[in-house]
Amino acid sequence: METIGREVVIENEMGLHARSAAKIVQISERFDSQISLCRDGNVADGKSILDILTLACPKGSVIRVEATGPDAEQAIREITGLILRGFEEK
Amino acid sequence: MSDHSEMHDIVLQGIAASPGIVIGKTYHVDRGEMKIIYEYLLNDAQVAQEAARFEEAVERTRDQLRLFLEEVPEEFKDHIHILDAHRLILKDRMIYDETLRTIKKEQINVEWALKITLDKARAAFSKIRDGYIRGRIKDIEDVVSMILRNLAGKGYEDITTIKDRVIVVAHDLSPADTSQMNIDRVMGFITNMGSKTSHTSIIAQSLQIPAVVGLERATDRIGNNQLIVLDGSKGKVIINPSQATLEEYSRKKGKYEQYLADIVRCAHLPAETIDGYRISIKGNIEQLEEVTAVLDFGAEGIGLYRTEFLYLSSKTLPEEEELFENYREVCEIVAPHPVTIRTLDLGGDKFASNLELSEEMNPAMGLRAIRFCFKMRPIFESQLRAICRASHYGNVKIMFPLISGVSEIVRAKEILRKVQADLTRERIPFDEDLQVGSMIEVPSAVAIADLLAREVDFFSIGTNDLIQYSLAADRTNEYVAYMYMPFHPALLRMIRQVVTSAKREGIHVAMCGEMAADPLCIPLLLALGLDELSINPHSIPLIKRIIRTSTLEESRDYLSHTLLVKHRLDTSGLTRFAKA
C-alpha cells in the first residue's frame, strides 16, 4: 500500500508537548491507517503519545506526517490541519 | 482507645503551613510508595493469567480516569489535559504492549514487568533535551503507580467523590492528587512530608484551607475517620480532643473567621492613610500557584517574584522555554498590574542539585545571587531571555539581587542589553521599555544609593539580608537572633538614605523584605516615604487595614522618636497599630 506524507512546521510556542501530542493521538486513533511522524530520521508512531513526546519537537521543528492505509489521505489532512492551526491553543 | 481522661488531647506538632482552625473527621489518602517483588512464572497458564491480570488492572484504571474526567471540579478544568494524557499513556504501546510482551517473554509477574517498562521509558525520556517534555516522565510514573495500586487490589481511592467534609491525612500529596480532589469537601490537610513552600502548603494557602505539614508519621498516629482539631496557624493537631478542648477551639475558630472576614472584606480598598498618603501594596510570590491568592487578597501586582523554585525543584536546570511559559503565565494573570521578577538568587545555601560548586566557608558572603549569575553566564542569559520574552505579554520589571556596587549593575545591564539585541535579531518581541531595578540589601549599596539611583528605574529594599549584613547577625543563629532588629535606628537611617537618593533621582522605591509585613514597622515605613511595600500574600489585608487606620502625621512622630533611640526600642506605643 502506498504511503503518503506531508511536511509541516510546528508553530505553537511549546512545541509538541503533552497536550498537543494527545490531540494528535486522539485523531490518529480514529483512522485505520498506520500513521507516523518523522523528524531528523527518527520516526514516531502517531498513535503513541510517548513515542511522539520522545521525538521532542520544539517550536519551529519541521516534521513529516506519513500515513499508510485506506483512509491515509483524510488522516494526513486532519493531522496537518491541526498542526497548522497551532493545535488550537490560544 | 479507652475513655480515660488522660488519653484526651494528644497534641502533635508539625509545620504551620496554612492558617485557620478546623474541627472534623479525618480521611486517609494512601499514597505511599509500593514495594515491588520479583516473581518467576512457571508455565504458560500462569503467564496467561498474569497477562489477564494486567489487562484487568488497566481497564480498572481506565474506568477510574474516566470517572475523574467526568467529575473534575470546575476550578480544575484547565488540568483536564493531564488526565487526558494519562488515559492515552495507559494504552500506549510503549507501556501496554511493552509490558505484555515482557510478561510473556521473560515469564515474570506484571509488577516486575511494569517496573522494567518504566525504567525503559525513563531512559528514553532522560535523553530528551527539552526540560518540559523530559518532565512528562512524571505522568508515566503516575499512570504506572495507578496500575500498580489496582494490581494490589487497593484500588485508587476516589478522592474526587469524597462525600463528607473531611480533613485529608496523607503521606504526601502530588499536584495530580490535589487537582483531583473535590476541594469543597476538604476542610484541612495534614501530611507527613512537606515544608511551608511545598505544593500542598501553597495550594492550601491559596484555597485558604488550614494545613499542617511535615508532621512526621501523621498517617500512623492519626486514625482514619477520627475526630480531630487542626490548628493551621500553630501547626498543631489535637487527637481525641476533650469536650473542653472542642469548645475552646470552636470559640477560637469563630473569632478567627470573624477577624478574617473583617479584614478581607476591605482588602480591595486602596492603602491610603486617613490624611491621604497613598502607598502601593504588592505581593511576594515564589510559585505560580500563589498568584491568584495575591490578587484575591487585594495586591496591586507582584512586587517580588522569587525565581529560584524552578531551579531548585528539579534535578536538571530548567530550559528557557519552561521559564518563559512560567513567567508569561504569571504576568498574563497579573496584567495590567506589574510583576517584578527577581533574577536568580541562588548560591549561598541554595543550590540547584546538578550544579557542583565547591563548599564555601561563608556562603552568605560568597558566590551567590548576581555574583553567581555572572559566573554562570549561560544560566543567567537564558533566564534573562525568558523574562524579556515574557515582558511582551504583560507588565514586567526586572530586578537584580545582591548588588553591592555600580559596576555590578552596569555589567548586569550590559548582559541584559546583549540578550535584548539577540532577541531583536531573532525577531522575538519583548517590551523595549522594560524597567530595571536594583535590590538594596548590602550596606555598600545603601552608601552609594545616590550613584546606583542614576543607573536604574527603581530600588527594592530587601530588609532580611540588609538587617543581617548591617548588624552582622545571623537571624537563624539562636545566640544572636535577638540582634536581628528591624527597629534598629541604624537600619531606619539606611532606609531613609535610600529613599532620599531615590527621590532625588526621581525613581520608585519599594521594600520587599519581611519588615514590610511587620505591623509594628508600618508607621515607620509610611513616614520614611516608601512608594511600595511588597509582602507575603496573607499579610496584605491586615497591612492595608493598618495603613488605612493610620495617619502620616502620627507616623512621622514615631519615626523621629525611633531614629533617636539609644537603647532597645519601646514598642508599646506602636502596638495600637498591630491591633488595627
XYZ file of C-alpha atoms in Angstrom:
670
model
C 0.000 0.000 0.000
C 1.188 3.473 -0.834
C 2.474 5.790 1.844
C 1.622 9.446 1.549
C 3.046 12.291 3.575
C 3.301 15.998 4.093
C 5.812 18.241 5.806
C 4.680 20.820 8.334
C 6.314 23.187 10.812
C 5.376 23.072 14.487
C 4.236 26.629 15.168
C 2.846 26.585 18.684
C 5.010 28.080 21.410
C 5.605 24.969 23.450
C 6.174 22.617 20.545
C 4.829 19.088 20.574
C 4.160 18.849 24.296
C 1.795 16.535 26.156
C -1.382 18.352 25.266
C -0.640 18.714 21.572
C 0.689 15.161 21.323
C -2.524 13.932 22.971
C -4.563 15.721 20.310
C -2.605 14.024 17.518
C -3.124 10.619 19.116
C -6.831 11.229 19.521
C -7.148 11.990 15.815
C -4.837 9.161 14.709
C -6.835 6.626 16.669
C -9.905 7.332 14.560
C -8.143 6.101 11.427
C -7.358 2.603 10.268
C -4.200 3.755 8.522
C -0.814 3.481 10.093
C 0.358 6.996 10.934
C 3.917 8.136 11.594
C 5.606 11.373 12.498
C 9.174 11.722 11.249
C 11.830 14.197 12.238
C 15.562 14.081 11.532
C 15.468 10.408 10.684
C 13.527 9.474 13.812
C 10.077 8.007 13.420
C 7.265 8.078 15.970
C 4.007 6.165 15.915
C 1.169 8.682 15.550
C -0.952 6.586 17.857
C 1.559 6.634 20.728
C 1.716 9.730 22.901
C 5.002 8.615 24.437
C 6.570 7.982 21.076
C 5.561 11.439 19.898
C 6.869 13.033 23.073
C 10.237 11.330 22.741
C 10.513 12.794 19.263
C 10.971 16.062 21.200
C 9.846 18.683 18.714
C 10.196 22.261 19.918
C 8.610 25.215 18.149
C 9.979 25.562 14.635
C 10.688 21.868 14.069
C 9.884 20.549 10.638
C 8.131 17.208 10.808
C 6.776 14.908 8.170
C 3.404 13.298 8.796
C 3.027 9.990 6.937
C 0.111 7.616 6.620
C -0.320 4.210 5.034
C -3.763 2.703 4.660
C -7.278 3.039 3.344
C -8.002 6.432 4.909
C -4.472 7.831 4.677
C -5.409 10.975 2.800
C -8.061 12.082 5.263
C -5.742 11.304 8.187
C -2.951 13.460 6.781
C -5.392 16.253 6.111
C -6.743 16.261 9.666
C -3.415 15.931 11.453
C -1.533 18.506 9.425
C -4.567 20.778 9.708
C -4.400 20.521 13.486
C -0.677 21.279 13.487
C -1.075 24.217 11.113
C -3.795 25.669 13.338
C -1.253 25.644 16.162
C -3.230 22.894 17.944
C -5.936 25.458 18.589
C -4.046 26.856 21.505
C -4.536 30.482 22.376
C -8.898 3.637 72.748
C -10.069 3.823 76.370
C -12.070 6.648 77.742
C -9.654 7.744 80.457
C -9.315 11.468 80.650
C -5.511 11.312 80.353
C -5.959 9.942 76.856
C -7.611 13.147 75.753
C -5.900 15.971 73.936
C -2.903 14.300 72.379
C -1.125 17.177 70.690
C 1.050 16.598 67.623
C 3.256 19.404 66.392
C 4.065 19.936 62.717
C 4.788 22.890 60.449
C 2.116 25.584 60.272
C 1.538 25.565 56.506
C -1.741 27.423 56.106
C -3.576 29.321 58.861
C -7.019 28.686 60.326
C -8.752 26.195 62.594
C -10.950 23.245 61.674
C -12.594 20.545 63.719
C -13.615 17.439 61.851
C -13.207 13.815 60.867
C -10.048 12.602 59.174
C -9.856 10.879 55.819
C -6.724 8.939 54.954
C -5.458 9.177 51.415
C -2.953 6.408 50.997
C -0.205 7.455 48.620
C 2.774 5.549 49.913
C 5.434 4.033 47.687
C 4.614 0.483 46.691
C 7.083 -2.321 47.124
C 7.512 -4.459 44.058
C 8.667 -8.027 44.249
C 10.007 -10.238 41.505
C 8.240 -13.475 40.679
C 9.154 -16.008 38.045
C 6.227 -17.642 36.281
C 6.441 -21.371 35.868
C 4.200 -22.187 32.934
C 2.069 -20.808 30.096
C -1.066 -20.929 32.191
C 0.489 -18.635 34.763
C 1.714 -16.315 32.042
C -1.763 -16.107 30.545
C -3.228 -15.453 33.965
C -0.695 -12.710 34.631
C -1.413 -11.062 31.281
C -5.113 -11.123 32.070
C -4.456 -9.615 35.485
C -2.587 -6.766 33.784
C -5.376 -6.162 31.277
C -7.938 -6.058 34.061
C -5.883 -3.611 36.093
C -5.512 -1.365 33.037
C -9.257 -1.495 32.409
C -9.996 -0.619 36.008
C -7.536 2.266 35.877
C -9.162 3.471 32.691
C -12.583 3.472 34.344
C -11.205 5.433 37.275
C -9.640 8.005 34.978
C -12.899 8.348 33.061
C -14.678 8.992 36.334
C -12.114 11.642 37.305
C -12.606 13.308 33.954
C -16.359 13.418 34.414
C -16.182 14.759 37.908
C -13.296 17.198 37.807
C -14.415 20.269 39.737
C -14.947 23.435 37.725
C -11.878 25.232 39.089
C -9.597 22.462 37.822
C -10.982 22.145 34.304
C -7.703 23.532 32.991
C -5.888 20.472 34.287
C -8.019 18.025 32.354
C -5.410 17.614 29.660
C -3.183 15.906 32.241
C -5.861 13.282 32.796
C -6.403 13.034 29.054
C -2.718 12.359 28.607
C -2.871 9.784 31.419
C -5.663 7.961 29.633
C -3.626 7.803 26.437
C -0.475 6.693 28.225
C -2.394 3.804 29.754
C -2.993 2.195 26.375
C 0.179 3.478 24.773
C 2.186 0.783 23.087
C 5.332 1.834 24.950
C 3.553 0.898 28.179
C 0.750 -1.508 27.337
C 2.223 -3.644 24.549
C 5.668 -3.461 26.041
C 4.546 -4.740 29.442
C 2.520 -7.580 27.945
C 5.495 -8.563 25.809
C 7.836 -8.530 28.817
C 5.476 -10.710 30.868
C 5.377 -13.287 28.088
C 8.986 -13.130 27.031
C 10.609 -13.034 30.453
C 7.914 -15.073 32.187
C 7.674 -12.662 35.060
C 4.919 -11.077 37.101
C 3.126 -7.908 35.948
C 4.536 -5.730 38.699
C 8.102 -6.508 37.750
C 7.332 -6.184 34.056
C 5.848 -2.737 34.701
C 8.973 -1.768 36.558
C 11.070 -2.761 33.530
C 8.754 -0.812 31.227
C 9.010 2.252 33.415
C 12.800 2.019 33.545
C 12.885 1.893 29.741
C 10.617 4.908 29.483
C 12.798 6.763 31.989
C 15.866 6.000 29.894
C 14.141 7.229 26.729
C 12.900 10.419 28.383
C 16.166 11.230 30.109
C 17.734 11.787 26.687
C 15.248 14.496 25.728
C 16.772 17.962 25.778
C 13.557 19.888 26.254
C 13.049 20.153 30.018
C 9.281 20.321 29.847
C 8.901 17.196 27.753
C 11.545 15.388 29.773
C 9.486 16.180 32.863
C 6.477 14.331 31.408
C 8.022 11.122 32.725
C 6.121 12.121 35.875
C 2.837 11.446 34.053
C 4.044 7.990 33.094
C 5.076 7.311 36.686
C 1.647 8.403 37.902
C -0.094 6.090 35.462
C 2.135 3.136 36.344
C 1.514 3.694 40.019
C -2.258 3.725 39.420
C -1.998 0.379 37.631
C 0.151 -0.994 40.445
C -2.410 0.080 43.022
C -5.146 -1.694 41.143
C -2.979 -4.787 40.863
C -2.503 -4.734 44.610
C -6.272 -4.653 44.953
C -6.056 -1.349 46.777
C -7.856 0.463 44.017
C -7.324 4.113 43.604
C -9.086 5.984 46.305
C -11.597 8.051 44.592
C -10.745 11.329 46.132
C -12.958 13.114 43.634
C -16.042 11.781 45.313
C -15.277 12.434 48.970
C -18.810 12.858 50.227
C -18.426 14.240 53.728
C -16.465 17.297 54.709
C -13.168 15.842 55.845
C -9.626 16.622 56.896
C -7.329 14.854 54.453
C -4.408 12.981 56.025
C -1.702 11.722 53.662
C 1.951 10.864 53.448
C 2.349 13.485 50.747
C 0.079 14.935 48.065
C 1.059 15.467 44.453
C -0.360 18.186 42.225
C -2.345 15.420 40.493
C -3.834 14.344 43.832
C -4.954 17.819 44.805
C -6.264 18.598 41.350
C -8.469 15.511 41.518
C -9.859 16.296 44.950
C -13.256 17.703 45.454
C -11.818 20.711 47.207
C -15.210 21.850 48.502
C -15.200 18.775 50.690
C -11.706 19.246 52.079
C -11.616 21.187 55.334
C -7.933 20.735 56.012
C -4.720 18.984 55.021
C -2.246 17.066 57.160
C 0.826 15.474 55.592
C 3.877 13.615 56.858
C 6.081 15.366 54.334
C 6.413 18.923 53.188
C 7.518 22.394 54.178
C 5.952 25.833 54.200
C 6.647 26.152 50.483
C 5.760 22.643 49.333
C 2.971 22.079 46.859
C 0.362 21.118 49.480
C 1.118 24.240 51.533
C 0.852 26.562 48.562
C -2.411 25.005 47.420
C -3.816 25.121 50.954
C -2.834 28.772 51.316
C -4.270 29.823 48.008
C -7.534 27.980 48.676
C -7.469 29.228 52.267
C -7.724 25.762 53.744
C -5.905 25.223 57.077
C -2.973 22.821 56.791
C -0.234 21.263 58.895
C 2.612 19.613 57.010
C 5.874 17.933 57.925
C 4.101 16.132 60.735
C 6.211 13.020 60.656
C 4.244 9.784 60.904
C 0.935 11.650 60.859
C -0.528 8.794 58.841
C 0.492 6.308 61.559
C -0.541 8.371 64.518
C -3.806 9.829 63.321
C -6.565 7.317 62.703
C -8.970 7.262 59.792
C -12.397 8.775 60.413
C -11.195 10.164 63.727
C -12.394 13.446 65.204
C -9.505 15.904 65.485
C -8.742 19.569 65.896
C -6.436 21.074 63.285
C -4.827 24.421 64.041
C -3.071 25.518 60.869
C -1.874 28.772 62.430
C 0.097 26.997 65.140
C 0.920 23.805 63.226
C -0.937 21.715 65.802
C -3.128 18.644 65.531
C -5.081 17.502 68.581
C -6.154 13.873 68.570
C -9.006 12.700 70.750
C -9.965 16.195 71.898
C -11.880 16.569 75.147
C -15.200 18.365 75.281
C -13.462 21.382 76.791
C -10.866 21.483 74.004
C -13.563 21.213 71.364
C -15.416 24.136 72.902
C -12.285 26.210 73.244
C -11.326 25.648 69.615
C -14.849 26.278 68.351
C -14.651 29.671 70.020
C -11.188 30.354 68.583
C -12.360 29.273 65.150
C -15.342 31.609 65.309
C -13.181 34.516 66.377
C -10.568 33.825 63.731
C -13.160 33.611 60.966
C -14.818 36.808 62.106
C -11.451 38.549 62.071
C -10.583 37.194 58.627
C -13.925 38.180 57.190
C -13.471 41.661 58.619
C -10.079 42.321 57.150
C -10.575 40.527 53.849
C -13.795 42.433 53.190
C -11.816 45.640 52.878
C -8.753 44.148 51.183
C -9.581 45.697 47.857
C -9.676 49.247 49.159
C -6.547 51.285 48.475
C -3.804 51.506 51.107
C -4.277 55.158 51.977
C -3.813 56.788 55.363
C -6.569 58.860 56.972
C -4.706 62.001 55.947
C -4.418 60.892 52.325
C -0.960 59.321 51.937
C -1.151 56.549 49.362
C 1.254 53.629 49.179
C 1.146 50.688 46.781
C 0.824 47.192 48.248
C 2.069 44.274 46.213
C 2.627 40.583 46.868
C 5.738 38.412 47.108
C 5.418 35.042 45.456
C 7.562 32.026 44.817
C 5.305 29.846 42.699
C 2.720 30.300 40.004
C 0.042 28.810 42.260
C 0.228 31.798 44.580
C -0.710 34.392 42.000
C -4.471 34.206 42.387
C -4.244 34.394 46.183
C -2.172 37.560 45.866
C -4.822 39.196 43.706
C -7.682 37.935 45.889
C -6.042 39.493 48.907
C -6.039 42.882 47.238
C -2.484 43.263 45.935
C -1.814 45.729 43.136
C 0.619 43.427 41.388
C 3.627 41.276 42.267
C 6.476 43.227 43.830
C 8.808 40.268 44.127
C 8.656 37.081 42.120
C 11.406 34.879 43.541
C 12.537 32.678 40.705
C 14.551 30.012 42.480
C 11.763 27.450 42.709
C 12.040 26.100 39.161
C 15.803 25.748 39.609
C 15.577 24.006 42.962
C 12.608 21.760 42.319
C 14.172 19.574 39.682
C 17.416 17.724 39.220
C 18.121 19.423 35.936
C 18.247 23.080 35.034
C 15.031 24.493 33.620
C 15.161 25.398 29.941
C 14.450 28.880 28.658
C 11.133 27.666 27.263
C 9.907 26.369 30.602
C 10.910 29.598 32.343
C 9.288 31.694 29.630
C 5.987 29.809 29.881
C 6.001 30.217 33.634
C 6.797 33.944 33.605
C 4.362 34.576 30.811
C 1.547 32.905 32.700
C 2.271 34.912 35.846
C 2.369 38.235 34.034
C -0.702 37.473 31.933
C -2.732 36.732 35.059
C -1.471 39.813 36.877
C -1.706 42.258 33.924
C -2.302 45.182 33.762
C -0.605 45.262 37.165
C 3.186 44.880 37.144
C 5.231 41.804 38.020
C 8.756 42.407 39.305
C 10.834 39.362 38.529
C 13.985 38.985 40.559
C 16.736 37.170 38.706
C 18.180 34.046 40.187
C 19.174 34.361 43.832
C 20.928 31.020 44.055
C 24.154 30.315 45.850
C 24.945 30.579 49.495
C 22.869 27.802 50.973
C 20.557 27.439 47.977
C 21.969 25.381 45.137
C 20.433 23.536 42.267
C 21.399 19.940 42.847
C 23.049 19.477 39.479
C 25.486 22.335 39.931
C 28.577 21.085 41.580
C 30.256 24.005 43.239
C 32.776 23.876 45.999
C 31.566 24.339 49.543
C 32.146 27.801 50.861
C 33.423 28.900 54.208
C 30.970 31.728 54.361
C 28.159 31.220 51.869
C 26.191 34.345 52.822
C 29.173 36.401 51.713
C 30.205 34.109 48.921
C 29.286 33.243 45.380
C 25.571 33.898 45.344
C 22.827 35.843 43.551
C 24.182 38.263 40.918
C 27.761 37.078 41.527
C 26.700 33.528 40.836
C 24.900 34.675 37.672
C 27.993 36.458 36.356
C 29.961 33.269 36.812
C 27.235 31.069 35.294
C 26.655 33.281 32.307
C 24.632 30.821 30.141
C 22.205 30.170 33.018
C 21.831 33.916 33.555
C 21.322 34.702 29.876
C 18.758 32.000 29.464
C 16.757 33.427 32.378
C 17.048 36.972 31.038
C 15.812 35.806 27.629
C 12.825 34.131 29.253
C 11.986 37.251 31.271
C 12.319 39.567 28.267
C 10.154 37.291 26.136
C 7.501 37.216 28.858
C 7.595 41.022 29.066
C 5.758 41.106 25.741
C 2.695 39.593 27.426
C 2.284 41.853 30.437
C 3.864 44.477 32.612
C 7.227 43.043 33.637
C 10.047 44.630 35.589
C 13.388 43.010 36.192
C 15.357 43.229 39.415
C 18.917 42.180 40.201
C 19.715 40.822 43.667
C 22.706 41.481 45.934
C 24.037 44.498 44.074
C 26.962 45.888 46.060
C 28.485 48.371 43.628
C 27.781 50.390 40.490
C 29.961 48.185 38.292
C 27.693 45.202 39.008
C 24.529 46.923 37.910
C 26.328 48.231 34.823
C 27.504 44.741 33.962
C 24.078 43.189 34.568
C 22.504 45.787 32.303
C 25.113 45.123 29.604
C 24.256 41.430 29.611
C 20.563 42.305 29.512
C 21.139 44.582 26.515
C 23.078 41.862 24.725
C 20.211 39.429 25.301
C 17.725 42.010 24.047
C 19.842 42.612 20.935
C 19.794 38.864 20.265
C 16.010 38.808 20.603
C 15.673 41.756 18.245
C 17.837 39.959 15.699
C 15.707 36.839 16.055
C 12.575 38.982 15.711
C 11.246 37.812 19.048
C 9.084 40.521 20.595
C 9.757 41.951 24.070
C 8.945 45.110 25.988
C 11.606 47.593 24.977
C 10.781 49.866 27.918
C 11.290 47.072 30.429
C 12.204 48.665 33.755
C 15.349 47.577 35.522
C 15.824 47.737 39.276
C 18.363 47.005 41.928
C 17.787 45.250 45.208
C 19.259 47.190 48.095
C 20.299 44.575 50.592
C 24.010 45.139 51.103
C 25.200 48.091 53.248
C 27.571 49.236 50.491
C 24.592 49.647 48.156
C 23.000 51.951 50.719
C 26.146 54.044 50.939
C 26.200 54.579 47.171
C 22.429 54.676 46.664
C 22.794 58.112 45.029
C 25.087 56.645 42.350
C 23.023 53.482 41.881
C 19.851 55.542 41.514
C 21.235 57.009 38.273
C 21.605 53.552 36.798
C 18.183 52.038 37.500
C 14.452 52.686 37.261
C 13.655 51.539 40.787
C 15.018 50.241 44.070
C 13.636 47.467 46.197
C 14.983 47.270 49.716
C 15.454 43.662 50.779
C 15.395 44.012 54.533
C 16.050 40.387 55.502
C 19.607 40.469 54.211
C 20.163 44.176 54.820
C 19.438 43.764 58.532
C 21.654 40.702 58.825
C 24.560 42.257 56.924
C 24.283 45.606 58.690
C 24.115 44.194 62.179
C 26.386 41.228 61.375
C 23.808 38.953 62.955
C 22.504 35.708 61.510
C 18.840 35.507 62.431
C 18.885 31.741 62.322
C 21.645 31.595 64.934
C 19.932 31.172 68.288
C 22.664 33.050 70.137
C 22.479 36.231 68.102
C 18.967 36.133 66.650
C 17.852 38.675 69.280
C 20.041 41.226 67.494
C 18.021 40.951 64.302
C 16.059 44.143 64.775
C 14.111 45.944 62.083
C 13.700 48.850 64.502
C 17.395 49.431 64.833
C 17.968 53.144 64.259
C 20.930 52.297 62.036
C 18.624 50.431 59.725
C 15.983 53.136 59.711
C 18.652 55.689 58.835
C 19.817 53.482 55.984
C 16.297 53.171 54.625
C 15.917 56.924 54.865
C 19.135 57.400 52.921
C 17.968 55.033 50.175
C 14.583 56.751 49.902
C 16.193 60.191 49.775
C 18.576 59.129 46.997
C 15.752 57.538 45.047
C 13.511 60.593 45.327
C 16.331 62.886 44.272
C 16.765 60.911 41.042
C 13.020 60.530 40.619
C 12.964 56.738 40.821
C 10.479 54.446 42.528
C 11.455 52.844 45.835
C 9.907 49.662 47.225
C 10.533 47.353 50.146
C 10.151 43.617 49.777
C 11.527 42.121 52.980
C 9.643 40.757 55.960
C 9.895 44.132 57.653
C 7.290 45.390 55.191
C 4.779 42.902 56.604
C 5.532 43.634 60.253
C 2.559 45.574 61.649
C 4.807 47.389 64.117
C 7.020 48.701 61.311
C 4.228 50.093 59.140
C 4.092 53.575 60.688
C 7.865 53.844 60.288
C 7.723 52.817 56.651
C 4.906 55.270 55.931
C 6.915 58.071 57.474
C 10.065 57.065 55.615
C 8.245 57.709 52.349
C 8.404 54.365 50.570
C 6.343 54.131 47.374
C 5.582 50.441 47.605
C 5.539 47.551 50.054
C 5.675 44.014 48.728
C 4.687 41.381 51.256
C 3.550 37.793 51.664
C 0.015 37.414 50.306
C -1.672 36.617 53.613
C -0.466 39.752 55.333
C -1.853 42.032 52.628
C -5.369 42.562 54.058
C -4.044 43.277 57.556
C -1.285 45.621 56.402
C -3.697 47.532 54.188
C -6.072 47.873 57.093
C -3.328 49.175 59.381
C -2.390 51.773 56.791
C -5.999 52.849 56.341
C -6.369 53.456 60.075
C -3.061 55.379 60.389
C -2.167 58.977 59.777
C 1.048 60.131 58.216
C 1.452 62.798 60.852
C 1.321 60.372 63.762
C 3.669 58.017 61.887
C 6.225 60.791 61.487
C 6.234 61.372 65.229
C 7.007 57.727 65.827
C 9.747 57.780 63.264
C 11.533 60.794 64.699
C 11.370 59.166 68.108
C 12.658 55.834 66.805
C 15.547 57.323 64.841
C 16.965 58.697 68.056
C 16.508 55.646 70.238
C 19.725 54.912 72.088
C 18.826 51.565 73.546
C 16.245 48.994 72.699
C 13.075 50.483 71.306
C 9.992 50.515 73.468
C 7.314 49.345 71.053
C 4.418 49.531 73.483
C 3.133 52.696 71.857
C 3.165 51.041 68.468
C 1.114 48.004 69.377
C -2.023 50.052 68.725
C -1.222 49.698 65.038
C -0.875 45.962 65.246
C -4.387 45.704 66.673
C -5.958 47.850 63.996
